[in-house]
mmCIF file of C-alpha atoms in Angstrom:
data_model
loop_
_atom_site.group_PDB
_atom_site.id
_atom_site.type_symbol
_atom_site.label_atom_id
_atom_site.label_comp_id
_atom_site.label_asym_id
_atom_site.label_seq_id
_atom_site.Cartn_x
_atom_site.Cartn_y
_atom_site.Cartn_z
ATOM 1 C CA SER J 1 -6.633 -0.263 11.380
ATOM 2 C CA PHE J 2 -3.281 1.725 10.843
ATOM 3 C CA SER J 3 -1.831 -1.817 9.749
ATOM 4 C CA GLY J 4 -4.480 -2.204 6.981
ATOM 5 C CA PHE J 5 -3.566 1.722 6.121
ATOM 6 C CA LEU J 6 0.164 0.709 5.434
ATOM 7 C CA CYS J 7 -0.988 -2.788 3.649
ATOM 8 C CA CYS J 8 -3.267 -0.491 1.189
ATOM 9 C CA ILE J 9 -0.373 2.102 0.577
ATOM 10 C CA PHE J 10 1.956 -0.483 0.214
ATOM 11 C CA SER J 11 -0.365 -2.324 -2.583
ATOM 12 C CA VAL J 12 -0.576 1.278 -4.195
ATOM 13 C CA PHE J 13 3.301 2.086 -4.185
ATOM 14 C CA THR J 14 3.835 -1.707 -5.654
ATOM 15 C CA VAL J 15 1.296 -0.844 -8.533
ATOM 16 C CA PHE J 16 2.943 2.669 -8.897
ATOM 17 C CA VAL J 17 6.705 1.698 -9.422
ATOM 18 C CA SER J 18 5.722 -1.477 -11.626
#
């Protein structure tokens, strides 16, 4: 649950940085 949340946040962060 928490792991999936971190994954989602990391994905959004990567898209935001790109």
